[in-house]
Short mmCIF file of C-alpha atoms in Angstrom, two decimals:
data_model
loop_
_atom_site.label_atom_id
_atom_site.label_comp_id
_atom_site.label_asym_id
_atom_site.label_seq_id
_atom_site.Cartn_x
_atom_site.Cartn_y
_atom_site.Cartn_z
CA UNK A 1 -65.10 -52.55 60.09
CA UNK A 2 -67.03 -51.43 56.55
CA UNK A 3 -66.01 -53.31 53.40
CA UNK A 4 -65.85 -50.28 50.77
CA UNK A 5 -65.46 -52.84 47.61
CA UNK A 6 -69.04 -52.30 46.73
CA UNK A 7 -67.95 -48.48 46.32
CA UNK A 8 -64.70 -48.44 44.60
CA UNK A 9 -63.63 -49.63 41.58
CA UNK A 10 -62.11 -52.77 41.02
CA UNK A 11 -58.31 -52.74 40.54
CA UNK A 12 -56.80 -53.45 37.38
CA UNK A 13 -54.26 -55.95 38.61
CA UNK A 14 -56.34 -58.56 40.13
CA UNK A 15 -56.02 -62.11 38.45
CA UNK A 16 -58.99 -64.49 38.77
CA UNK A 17 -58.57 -66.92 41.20
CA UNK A 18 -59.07 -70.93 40.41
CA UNK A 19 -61.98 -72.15 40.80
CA UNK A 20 -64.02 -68.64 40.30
CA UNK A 21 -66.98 -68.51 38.15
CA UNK A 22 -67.72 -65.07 36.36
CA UNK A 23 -70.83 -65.27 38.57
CA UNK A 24 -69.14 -65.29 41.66
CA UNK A 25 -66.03 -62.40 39.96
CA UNK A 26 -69.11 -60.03 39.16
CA UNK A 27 -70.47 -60.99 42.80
CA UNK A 28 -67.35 -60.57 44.37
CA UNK A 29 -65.76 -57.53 42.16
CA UNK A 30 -67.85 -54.52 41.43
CA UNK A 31 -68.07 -52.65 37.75
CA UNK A 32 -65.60 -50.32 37.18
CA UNK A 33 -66.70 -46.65 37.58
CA UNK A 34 -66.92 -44.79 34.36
CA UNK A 35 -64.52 -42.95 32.89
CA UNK A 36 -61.62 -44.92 35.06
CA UNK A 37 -60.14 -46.37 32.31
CA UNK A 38 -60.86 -49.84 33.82
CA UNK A 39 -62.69 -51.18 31.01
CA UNK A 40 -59.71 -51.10 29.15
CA UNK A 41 -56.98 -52.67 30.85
CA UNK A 42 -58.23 -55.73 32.95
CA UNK A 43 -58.38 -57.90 30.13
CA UNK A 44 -54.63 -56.71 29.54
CA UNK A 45 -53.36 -56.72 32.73
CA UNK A 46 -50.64 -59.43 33.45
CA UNK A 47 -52.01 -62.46 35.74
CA UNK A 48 -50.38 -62.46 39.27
CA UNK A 49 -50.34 -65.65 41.25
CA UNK A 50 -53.54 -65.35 43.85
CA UNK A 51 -54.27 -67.06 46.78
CA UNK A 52 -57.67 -69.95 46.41
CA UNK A 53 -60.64 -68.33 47.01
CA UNK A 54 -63.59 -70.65 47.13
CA UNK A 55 -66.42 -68.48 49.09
CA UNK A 56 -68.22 -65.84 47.60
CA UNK A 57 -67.44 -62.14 48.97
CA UNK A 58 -68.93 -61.75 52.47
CA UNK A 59 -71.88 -59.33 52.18
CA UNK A 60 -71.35 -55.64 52.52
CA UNK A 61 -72.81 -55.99 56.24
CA UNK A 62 -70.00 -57.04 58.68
CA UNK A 63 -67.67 -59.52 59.35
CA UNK A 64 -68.11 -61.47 62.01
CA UNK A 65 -64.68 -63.76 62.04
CA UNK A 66 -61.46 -61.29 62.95
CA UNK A 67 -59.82 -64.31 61.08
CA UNK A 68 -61.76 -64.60 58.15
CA UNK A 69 -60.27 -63.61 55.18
CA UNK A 70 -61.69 -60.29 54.00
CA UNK A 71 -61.04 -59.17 49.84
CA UNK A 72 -59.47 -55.59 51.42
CA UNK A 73 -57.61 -54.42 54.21
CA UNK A 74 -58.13 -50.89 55.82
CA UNK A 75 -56.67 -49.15 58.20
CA UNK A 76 -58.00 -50.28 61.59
CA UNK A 77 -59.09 -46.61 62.74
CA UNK A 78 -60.39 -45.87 59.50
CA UNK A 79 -63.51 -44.09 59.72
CA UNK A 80 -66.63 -45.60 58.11
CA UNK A 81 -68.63 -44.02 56.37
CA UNK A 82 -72.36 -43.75 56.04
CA UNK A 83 -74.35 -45.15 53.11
CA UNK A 84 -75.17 -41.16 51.76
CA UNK A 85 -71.45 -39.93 52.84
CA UNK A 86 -68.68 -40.62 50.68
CA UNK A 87 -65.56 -41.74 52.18
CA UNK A 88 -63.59 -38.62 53.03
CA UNK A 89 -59.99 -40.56 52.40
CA UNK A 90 -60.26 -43.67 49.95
CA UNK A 91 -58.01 -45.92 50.82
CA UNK A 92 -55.39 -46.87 48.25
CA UNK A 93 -55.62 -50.50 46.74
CA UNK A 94 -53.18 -52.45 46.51
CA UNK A 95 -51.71 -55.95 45.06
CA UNK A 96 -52.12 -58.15 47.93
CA UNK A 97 -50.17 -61.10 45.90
CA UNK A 98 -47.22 -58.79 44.72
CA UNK A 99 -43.75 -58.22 46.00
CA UNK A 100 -43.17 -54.92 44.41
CA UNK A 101 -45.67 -51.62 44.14
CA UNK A 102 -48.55 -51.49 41.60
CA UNK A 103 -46.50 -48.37 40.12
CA UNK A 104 -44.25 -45.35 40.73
CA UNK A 105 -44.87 -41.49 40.20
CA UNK A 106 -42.02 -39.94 39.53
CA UNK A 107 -43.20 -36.28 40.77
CA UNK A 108 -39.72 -34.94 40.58
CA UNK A 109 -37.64 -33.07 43.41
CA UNK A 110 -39.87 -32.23 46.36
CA UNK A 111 -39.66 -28.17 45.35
CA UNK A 112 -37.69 -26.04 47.78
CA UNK A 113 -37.76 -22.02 48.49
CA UNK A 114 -35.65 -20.04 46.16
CA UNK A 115 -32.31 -19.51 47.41
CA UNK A 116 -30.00 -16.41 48.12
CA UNK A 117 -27.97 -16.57 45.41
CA UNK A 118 -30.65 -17.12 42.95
CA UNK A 119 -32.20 -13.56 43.50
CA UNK A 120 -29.19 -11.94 42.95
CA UNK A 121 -28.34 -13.36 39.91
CA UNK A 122 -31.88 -12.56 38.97
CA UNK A 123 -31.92 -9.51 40.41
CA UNK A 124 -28.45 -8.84 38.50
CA UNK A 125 -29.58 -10.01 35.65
CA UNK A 126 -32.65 -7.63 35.53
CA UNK A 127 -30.69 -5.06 35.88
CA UNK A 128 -27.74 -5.40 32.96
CA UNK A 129 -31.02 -5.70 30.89
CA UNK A 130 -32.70 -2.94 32.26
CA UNK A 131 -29.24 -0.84 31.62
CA UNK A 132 -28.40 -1.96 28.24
CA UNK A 133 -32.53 -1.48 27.06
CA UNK A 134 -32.06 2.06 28.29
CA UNK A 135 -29.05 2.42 26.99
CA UNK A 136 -29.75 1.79 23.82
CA UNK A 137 -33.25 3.52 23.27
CA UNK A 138 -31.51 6.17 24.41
CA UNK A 139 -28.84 6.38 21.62
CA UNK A 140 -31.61 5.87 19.13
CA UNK A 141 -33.52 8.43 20.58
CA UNK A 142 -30.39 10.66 20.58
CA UNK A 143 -30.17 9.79 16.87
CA UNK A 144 -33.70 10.19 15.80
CA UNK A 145 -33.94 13.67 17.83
CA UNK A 146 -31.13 14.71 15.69
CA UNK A 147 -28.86 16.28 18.43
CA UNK A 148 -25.26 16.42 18.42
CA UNK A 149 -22.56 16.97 21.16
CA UNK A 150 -21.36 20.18 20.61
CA UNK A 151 -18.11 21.68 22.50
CA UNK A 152 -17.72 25.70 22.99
CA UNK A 153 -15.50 28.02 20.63
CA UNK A 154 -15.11 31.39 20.19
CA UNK A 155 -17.30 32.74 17.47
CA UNK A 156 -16.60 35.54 15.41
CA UNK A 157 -12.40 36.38 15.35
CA UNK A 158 -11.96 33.48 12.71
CA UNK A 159 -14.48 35.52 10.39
CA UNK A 160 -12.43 38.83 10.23
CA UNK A 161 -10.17 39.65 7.76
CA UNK A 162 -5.99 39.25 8.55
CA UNK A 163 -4.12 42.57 8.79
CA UNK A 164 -2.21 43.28 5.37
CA UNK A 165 0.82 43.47 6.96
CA UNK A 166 0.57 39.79 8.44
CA UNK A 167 1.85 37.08 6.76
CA UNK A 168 -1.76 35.68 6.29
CA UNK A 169 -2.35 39.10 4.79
CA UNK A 170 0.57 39.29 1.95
CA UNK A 171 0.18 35.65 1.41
CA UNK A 172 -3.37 36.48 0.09
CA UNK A 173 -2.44 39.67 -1.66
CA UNK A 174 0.23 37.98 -3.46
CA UNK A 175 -0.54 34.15 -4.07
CA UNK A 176 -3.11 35.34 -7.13
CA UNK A 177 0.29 36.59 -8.76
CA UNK A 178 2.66 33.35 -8.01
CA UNK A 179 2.96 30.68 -10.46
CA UNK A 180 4.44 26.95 -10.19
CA UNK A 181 6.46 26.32 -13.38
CA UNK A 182 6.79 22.51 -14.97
CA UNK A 183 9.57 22.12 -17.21
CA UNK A 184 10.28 19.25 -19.55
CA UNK A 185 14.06 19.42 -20.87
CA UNK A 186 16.52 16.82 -22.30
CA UNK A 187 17.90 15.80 -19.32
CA UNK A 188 14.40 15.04 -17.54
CA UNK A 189 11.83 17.15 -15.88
CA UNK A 190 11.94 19.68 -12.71
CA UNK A 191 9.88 22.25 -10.99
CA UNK A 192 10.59 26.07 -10.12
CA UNK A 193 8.44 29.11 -9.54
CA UNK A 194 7.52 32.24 -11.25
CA UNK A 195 5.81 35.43 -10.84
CA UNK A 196 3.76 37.68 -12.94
CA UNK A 197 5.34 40.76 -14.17
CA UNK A 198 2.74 42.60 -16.23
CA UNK A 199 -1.18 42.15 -17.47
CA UNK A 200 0.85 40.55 -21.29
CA UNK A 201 1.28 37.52 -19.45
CA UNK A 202 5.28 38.08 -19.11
CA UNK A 203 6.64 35.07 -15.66
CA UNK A 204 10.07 36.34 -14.60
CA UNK A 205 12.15 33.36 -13.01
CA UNK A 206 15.76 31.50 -12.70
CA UNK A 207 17.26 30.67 -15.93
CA UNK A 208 18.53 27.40 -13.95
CA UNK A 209 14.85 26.44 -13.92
CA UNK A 210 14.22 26.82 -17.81
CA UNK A 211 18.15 26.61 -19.33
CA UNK A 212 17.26 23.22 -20.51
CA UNK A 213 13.53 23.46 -21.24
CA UNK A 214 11.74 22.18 -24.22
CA UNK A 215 8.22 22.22 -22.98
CA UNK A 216 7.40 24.78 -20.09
CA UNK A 217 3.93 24.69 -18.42
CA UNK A 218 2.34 27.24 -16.07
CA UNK A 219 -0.05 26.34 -13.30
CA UNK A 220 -1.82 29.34 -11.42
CA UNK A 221 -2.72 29.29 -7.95
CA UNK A 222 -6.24 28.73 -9.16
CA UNK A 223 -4.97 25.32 -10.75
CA UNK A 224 -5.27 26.11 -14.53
CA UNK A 225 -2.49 25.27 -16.40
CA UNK A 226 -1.31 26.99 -19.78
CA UNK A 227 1.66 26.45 -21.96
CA UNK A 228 4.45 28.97 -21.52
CA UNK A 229 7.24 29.93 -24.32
CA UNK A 230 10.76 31.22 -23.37
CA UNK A 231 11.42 35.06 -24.03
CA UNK A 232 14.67 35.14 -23.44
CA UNK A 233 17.39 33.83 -20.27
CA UNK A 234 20.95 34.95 -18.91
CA UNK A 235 22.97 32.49 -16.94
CA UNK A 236 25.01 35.23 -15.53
CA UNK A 237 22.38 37.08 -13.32
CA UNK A 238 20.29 33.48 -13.60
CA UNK A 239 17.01 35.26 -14.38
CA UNK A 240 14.83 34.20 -17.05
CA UNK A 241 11.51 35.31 -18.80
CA UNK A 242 8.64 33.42 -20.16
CA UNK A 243 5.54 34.29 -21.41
CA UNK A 244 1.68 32.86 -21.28
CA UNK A 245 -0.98 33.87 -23.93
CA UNK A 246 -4.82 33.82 -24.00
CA UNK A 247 -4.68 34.12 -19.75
CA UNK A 248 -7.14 36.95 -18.53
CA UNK A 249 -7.54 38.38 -15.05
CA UNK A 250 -3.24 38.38 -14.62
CA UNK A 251 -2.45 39.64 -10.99
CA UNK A 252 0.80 41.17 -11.79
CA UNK A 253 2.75 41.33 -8.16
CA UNK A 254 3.94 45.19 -7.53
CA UNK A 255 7.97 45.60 -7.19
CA UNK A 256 9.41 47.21 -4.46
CA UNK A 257 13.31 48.47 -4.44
CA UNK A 258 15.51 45.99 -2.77
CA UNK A 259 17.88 48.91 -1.89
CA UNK A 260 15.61 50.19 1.08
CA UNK A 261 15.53 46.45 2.61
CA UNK A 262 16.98 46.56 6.13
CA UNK A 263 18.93 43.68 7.98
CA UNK A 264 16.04 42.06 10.00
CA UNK A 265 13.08 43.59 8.06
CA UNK A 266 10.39 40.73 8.00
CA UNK A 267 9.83 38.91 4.89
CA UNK A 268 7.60 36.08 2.82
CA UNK A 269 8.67 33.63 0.47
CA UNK A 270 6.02 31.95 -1.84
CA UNK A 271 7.48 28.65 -4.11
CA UNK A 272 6.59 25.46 -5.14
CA UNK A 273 9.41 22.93 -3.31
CA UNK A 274 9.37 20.00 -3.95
CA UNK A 275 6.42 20.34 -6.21
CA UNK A 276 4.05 21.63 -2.95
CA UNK A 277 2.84 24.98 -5.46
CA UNK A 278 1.34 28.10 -2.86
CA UNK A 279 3.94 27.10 -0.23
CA UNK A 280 4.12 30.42 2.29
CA UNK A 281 7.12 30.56 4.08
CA UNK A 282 8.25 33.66 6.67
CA UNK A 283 11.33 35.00 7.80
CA UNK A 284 13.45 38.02 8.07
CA UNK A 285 16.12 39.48 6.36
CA UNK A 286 19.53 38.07 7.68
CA UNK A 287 21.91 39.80 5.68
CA UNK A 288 22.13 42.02 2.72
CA UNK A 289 25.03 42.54 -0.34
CA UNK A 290 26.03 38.86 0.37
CA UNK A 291 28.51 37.77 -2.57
CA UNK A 292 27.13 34.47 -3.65
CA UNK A 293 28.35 32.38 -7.26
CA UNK A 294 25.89 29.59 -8.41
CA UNK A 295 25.94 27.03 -11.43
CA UNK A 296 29.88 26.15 -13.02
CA UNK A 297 28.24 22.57 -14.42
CA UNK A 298 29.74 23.81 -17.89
CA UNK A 299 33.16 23.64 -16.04
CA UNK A 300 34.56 26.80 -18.89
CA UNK A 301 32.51 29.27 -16.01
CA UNK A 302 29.89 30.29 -18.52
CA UNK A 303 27.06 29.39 -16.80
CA UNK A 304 27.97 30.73 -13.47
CA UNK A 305 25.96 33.23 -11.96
CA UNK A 306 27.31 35.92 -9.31
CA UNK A 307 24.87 37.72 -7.09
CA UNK A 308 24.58 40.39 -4.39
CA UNK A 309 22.34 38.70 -2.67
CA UNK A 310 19.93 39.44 0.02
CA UNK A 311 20.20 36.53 2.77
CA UNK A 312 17.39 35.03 4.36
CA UNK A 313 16.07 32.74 6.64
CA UNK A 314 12.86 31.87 5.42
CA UNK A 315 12.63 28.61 4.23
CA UNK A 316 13.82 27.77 1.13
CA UNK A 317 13.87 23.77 -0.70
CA UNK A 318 14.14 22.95 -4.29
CA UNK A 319 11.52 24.23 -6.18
CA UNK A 320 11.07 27.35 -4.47
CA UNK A 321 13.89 29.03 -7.31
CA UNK A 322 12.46 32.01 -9.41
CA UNK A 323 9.53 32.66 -6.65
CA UNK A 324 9.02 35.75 -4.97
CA UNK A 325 10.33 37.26 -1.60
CA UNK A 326 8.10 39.94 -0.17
CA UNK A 327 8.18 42.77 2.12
CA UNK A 328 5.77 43.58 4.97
CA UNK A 329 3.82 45.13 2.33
CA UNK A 330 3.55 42.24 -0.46
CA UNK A 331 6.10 43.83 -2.99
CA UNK A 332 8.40 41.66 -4.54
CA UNK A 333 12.14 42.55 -3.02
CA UNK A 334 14.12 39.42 -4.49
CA UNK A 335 13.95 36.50 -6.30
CA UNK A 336 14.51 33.68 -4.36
CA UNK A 337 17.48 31.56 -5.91
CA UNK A 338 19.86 29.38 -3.89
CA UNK A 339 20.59 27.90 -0.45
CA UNK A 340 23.43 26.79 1.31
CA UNK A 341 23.90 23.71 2.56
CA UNK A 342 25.72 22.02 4.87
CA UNK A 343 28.91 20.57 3.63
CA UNK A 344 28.83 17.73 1.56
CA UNK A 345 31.88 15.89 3.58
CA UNK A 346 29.99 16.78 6.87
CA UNK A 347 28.73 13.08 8.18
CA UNK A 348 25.40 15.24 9.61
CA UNK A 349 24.66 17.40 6.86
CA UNK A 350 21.35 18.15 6.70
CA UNK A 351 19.52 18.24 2.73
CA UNK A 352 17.25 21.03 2.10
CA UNK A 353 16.83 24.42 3.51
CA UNK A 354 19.03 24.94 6.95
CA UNK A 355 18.03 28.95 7.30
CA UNK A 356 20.64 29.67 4.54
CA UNK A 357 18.66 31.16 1.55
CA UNK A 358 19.59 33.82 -0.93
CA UNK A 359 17.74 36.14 -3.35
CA UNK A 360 18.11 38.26 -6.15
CA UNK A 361 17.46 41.96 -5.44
CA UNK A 362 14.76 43.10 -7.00
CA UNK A 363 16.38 45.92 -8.99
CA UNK A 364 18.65 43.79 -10.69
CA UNK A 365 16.15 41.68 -11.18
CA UNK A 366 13.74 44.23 -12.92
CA UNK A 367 16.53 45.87 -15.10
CA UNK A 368 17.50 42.06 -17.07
CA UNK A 369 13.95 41.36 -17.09
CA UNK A 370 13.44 44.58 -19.06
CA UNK A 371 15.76 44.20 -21.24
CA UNK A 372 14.94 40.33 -22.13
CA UNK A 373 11.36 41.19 -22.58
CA UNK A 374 12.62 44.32 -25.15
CA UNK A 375 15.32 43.12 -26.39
CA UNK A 376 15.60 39.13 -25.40
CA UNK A 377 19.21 39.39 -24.07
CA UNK A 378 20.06 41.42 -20.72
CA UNK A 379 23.71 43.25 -20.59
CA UNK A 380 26.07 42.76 -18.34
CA UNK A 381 28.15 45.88 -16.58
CA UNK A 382 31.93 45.66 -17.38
CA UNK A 383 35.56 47.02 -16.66
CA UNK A 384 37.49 45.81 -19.25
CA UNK A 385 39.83 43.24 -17.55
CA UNK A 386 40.75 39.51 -17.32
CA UNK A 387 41.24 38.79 -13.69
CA UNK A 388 43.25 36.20 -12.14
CA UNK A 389 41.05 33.49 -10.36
CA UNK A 390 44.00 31.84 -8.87
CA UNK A 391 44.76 34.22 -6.78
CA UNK A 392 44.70 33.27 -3.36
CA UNK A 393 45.54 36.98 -1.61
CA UNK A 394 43.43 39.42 -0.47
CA UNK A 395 41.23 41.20 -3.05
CA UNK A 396 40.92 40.91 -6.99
CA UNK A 397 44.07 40.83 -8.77
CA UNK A 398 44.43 41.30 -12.81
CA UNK A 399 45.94 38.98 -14.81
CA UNK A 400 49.16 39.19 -16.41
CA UNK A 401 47.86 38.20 -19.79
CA UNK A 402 43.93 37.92 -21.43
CA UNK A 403 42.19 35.28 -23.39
CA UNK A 404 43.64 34.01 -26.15
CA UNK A 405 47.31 35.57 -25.11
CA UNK A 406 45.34 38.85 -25.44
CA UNK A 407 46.28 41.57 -23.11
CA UNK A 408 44.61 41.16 -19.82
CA UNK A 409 43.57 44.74 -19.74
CA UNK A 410 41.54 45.59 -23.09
CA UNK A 411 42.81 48.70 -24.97
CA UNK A 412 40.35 51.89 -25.02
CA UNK A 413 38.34 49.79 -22.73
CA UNK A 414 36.54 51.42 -19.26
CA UNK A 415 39.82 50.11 -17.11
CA UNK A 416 42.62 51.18 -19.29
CA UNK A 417 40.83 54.75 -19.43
CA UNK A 418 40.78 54.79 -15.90
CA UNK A 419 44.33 53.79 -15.45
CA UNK A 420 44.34 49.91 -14.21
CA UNK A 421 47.61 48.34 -15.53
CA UNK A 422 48.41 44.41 -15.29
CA UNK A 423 49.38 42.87 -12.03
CA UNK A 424 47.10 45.68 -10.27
CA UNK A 425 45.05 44.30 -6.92
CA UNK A 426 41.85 45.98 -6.39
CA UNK A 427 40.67 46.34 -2.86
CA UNK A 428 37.76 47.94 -2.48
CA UNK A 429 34.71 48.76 -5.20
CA UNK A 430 32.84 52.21 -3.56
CA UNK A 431 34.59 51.79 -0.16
CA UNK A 432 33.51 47.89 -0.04
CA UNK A 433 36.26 45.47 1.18
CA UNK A 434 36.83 43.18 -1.88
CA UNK A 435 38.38 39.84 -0.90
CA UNK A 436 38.39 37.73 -4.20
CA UNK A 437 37.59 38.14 -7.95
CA UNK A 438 34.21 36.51 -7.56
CA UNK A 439 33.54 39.46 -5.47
CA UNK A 440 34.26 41.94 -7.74
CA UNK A 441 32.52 40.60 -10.50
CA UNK A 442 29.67 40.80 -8.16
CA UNK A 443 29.62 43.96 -7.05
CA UNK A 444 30.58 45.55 -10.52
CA UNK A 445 27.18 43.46 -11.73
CA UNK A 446 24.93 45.20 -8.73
CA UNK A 447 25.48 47.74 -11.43
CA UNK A 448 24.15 49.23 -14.53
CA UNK A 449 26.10 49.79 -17.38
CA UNK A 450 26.97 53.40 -17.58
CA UNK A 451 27.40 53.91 -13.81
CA UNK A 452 30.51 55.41 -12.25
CA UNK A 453 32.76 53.32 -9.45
CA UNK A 454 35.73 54.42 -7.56
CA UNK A 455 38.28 51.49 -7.33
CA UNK A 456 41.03 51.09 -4.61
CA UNK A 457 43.95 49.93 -6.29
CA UNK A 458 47.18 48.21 -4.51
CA UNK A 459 50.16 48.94 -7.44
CA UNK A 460 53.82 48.09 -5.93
CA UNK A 461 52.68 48.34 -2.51
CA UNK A 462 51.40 51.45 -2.76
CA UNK A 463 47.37 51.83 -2.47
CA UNK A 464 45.92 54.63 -5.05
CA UNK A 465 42.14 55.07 -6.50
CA UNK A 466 40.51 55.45 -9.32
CA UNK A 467 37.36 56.32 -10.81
CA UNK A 468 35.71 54.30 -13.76
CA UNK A 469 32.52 54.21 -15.70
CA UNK A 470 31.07 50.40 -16.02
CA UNK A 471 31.04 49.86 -19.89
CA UNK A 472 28.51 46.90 -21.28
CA UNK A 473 28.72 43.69 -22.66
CA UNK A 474 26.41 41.32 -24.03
CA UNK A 475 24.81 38.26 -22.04
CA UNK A 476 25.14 34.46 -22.53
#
């Protein structure tokens, strides 16, 4: 068998044996091939313990011995190869003296074929990217494009004018004309509502609203504001008018006569409650010539107002007093002015408005606020009697004895011409049941001074009429 140490390098790791010249190492041990690295690291290589070789290498012929030690060891079927051929697998050298190998590769796990559930989390993988890439361009391309998710609606109807008749309608017709009043008094501040009578800048509202006022400001439903001065007030009919000055373009609302109003006409009330100004409340009318007394703080029943009120259900708060309450066709049929509530000892009485409001009729209204703005008192229709507000029975009884120990009935006065003695229970005022003397006074004050009533009298058990014409007296 070939000896190949003439054609491969010399190993690093041999150790010169004893007793061997450098003659006999460089006959022995070839040179290194270049670029090997051998040059290097013989010198540095750790001596192993080596067997005594005395003999040169046996020439690169043959060996002749099959016991003669040889300097390598090759497989016994190894080919050999000829002198122009190189070797077509070099053997691997090794340390014949060492226990251990020369050295270890560590060419890491043997590599396998991918498994199962590595392509599908690959494959899953791939595709949350894939998804969330497209999602995304595609919002930014949705944004960049400019286009917008639109959903249908019907075009057109919300551009037409409302009917004038509608609520929508008389709200707009009349909201120009409705003011929210801001009154600063002694005993704090509150809020009512006005509206505007004519182009001089005259407000009518509730005296309540002003009867303490020492600074009164007007807002508009356009938001400017303007001080306001007092004209004149009367607690009895609780109207009151103020004035603005320097205000142009004044939408005065138009009047229309309370008398025509039906039960269940349809109706609008405009206020301010709470402080919420160009509130636009609806309803109808409930009720009509509905005897109604508001105020008595005073205790001495100066400041007590009576009313023939219209009822209404259109919601009415605080803040809504001295606004206006309009017909189908935006004219001004009462002044809105009190509510009832639910009883105070009631455990579920509910504040504000319950459906119980009440409002001035406009033609009582108009008459005081004429004769404030001329004169800057209003009159109030009278009889010429004291009447007994004790009296628990049924209708208006006259008192036995006046003011003051004055007679009850007052001499040359419009009662005593038309025959009403002391005692005397009235009935009925124009063929209207009258069941107290709060009622009376009321109905007498639907009146204008001057105007002629027929009174049903109860004398002694006997029932009798009699005809009177309502005299006048001054305002508080």
């Amino acid at each position: 068998m070939a000896d190949r140490q003439q054609t491969d390098p010399a190993p690093q790791w041999w150790s010169r044996p004893e007793g061997t010249t450098e003659e006999g190492r460089r006959e022995a041990v070839p040179a290194p091939r270049p670029g090997t690295g051998g040059e290097d690291h013989v010198q540095d290589a750790a001596p192993a313990p080596a067997p005594d070789v005395s003999a040169p290498a046996a020439p690169s012929s043959d060996v002749s011995a099959p016991d003669e030690q040889a300097t390598d060891v090759s497989a016994p079927d190894e080919p050999v190869p000829t002198p122009d051929e190189p070797a077509a697998f070099p053997a691997v050298r090794y340390d014949p003296w060492g226990a251990e190998p020369l050295q270890v590769v560590d060419r890491g796990r043997t590599p396998r074929g991918i498994r199962l559930w590595q392509v599908v989390a690959i494959s899953l993988g791939t595709a949350l990217l894939a998804g969330g890439t497209g999602g995304y361009l595609g919002v930014l391309a949705e944004r960049q494009s400019g286009t917008r998710l639109e959903l249908p609606q019907a075009a057109g109807a919300a551009d037409r004018g409302r009917a004038p008749e509608s609520v929508a309608g008389i709200a707009a017709t009349a909201l120009p004309g409705v003011v929210t009043l801001h009154v600063r008094g002694t005993k704090g501040s509150g809020t009512g509502t006005g509206f505007v009578l004519d182009p001089q800048g005259h407000i009518l509202t509730n005296n309540h609203v002003v009867a303490d006022s020492q600074e009164i400001t007007v807002t508009f439903s356009t938001g400017e504001s303007v001080t306001a001065e007092l004209v004149g007030r009367d607690s009895g009919y609780d109207l009151a008018v103020v004035k603005v000055s320097g205000v142009r373009g004044l939408r005065p609302l138009s009047l229309g006569n309370s008398d025509n109003v039906e039960v269940g006409d349809p109706v609008v009330a405009i206020g301010a409650p709470f402080d919420l100004s160009n509130t636009v409340t609806a309803g109808i009318i409930s009720a009509t010539g509905r005897p109604v007394t508001a105020g008595g703080d005073k205790g001495d029943g100066s400041d007590i107002s009576y009313v023939d009120a219209l009822q209404t259900d259109a919601p009415i708060n605080p803040g809504n007093s001295g606004g206006p309450l309009l017909d189908a066709k935006a004219h001004v049929v009462g002044i809105n002015s009190a509510i009832r509530g639910a009883d105070k000892e009631d455990p579920t009485r509910q504040g504000g408005s319950i459906g119980l409001g009440f409002a001035i009729p406009v033609n009582q209204g108009k008459r005081v606020a004429e004769e404030i703005i001329r004169t800057g008192r209003a009159t109030h229709p009278v009889i010429g009697v004291t009447l007994d507000m004790d009296y628990s029975g049924d209708g208006a009884r006259v008192g036995d004895k006046g003011e003051d120990g004055k007679p009850s009935v007052v001499a040359d006065g419009p009662g005593a011409r038309a025959g009403i003695r002391a005692g005397d229970v009235i009935t009925k005022v124009d063929g209207q049941r009258v069941r107290g003397g709060d009622e009376l006074i009321i109905k007498i004050r639907a009146h204008r001074p001057g105007d002629p009533l027929t009174l049903t009298v109860l004398r002694a058990g006997r029932e009798s009429t009699l005809k009177v014409v309502l005299g006048s007296a001054n305002g508080s």
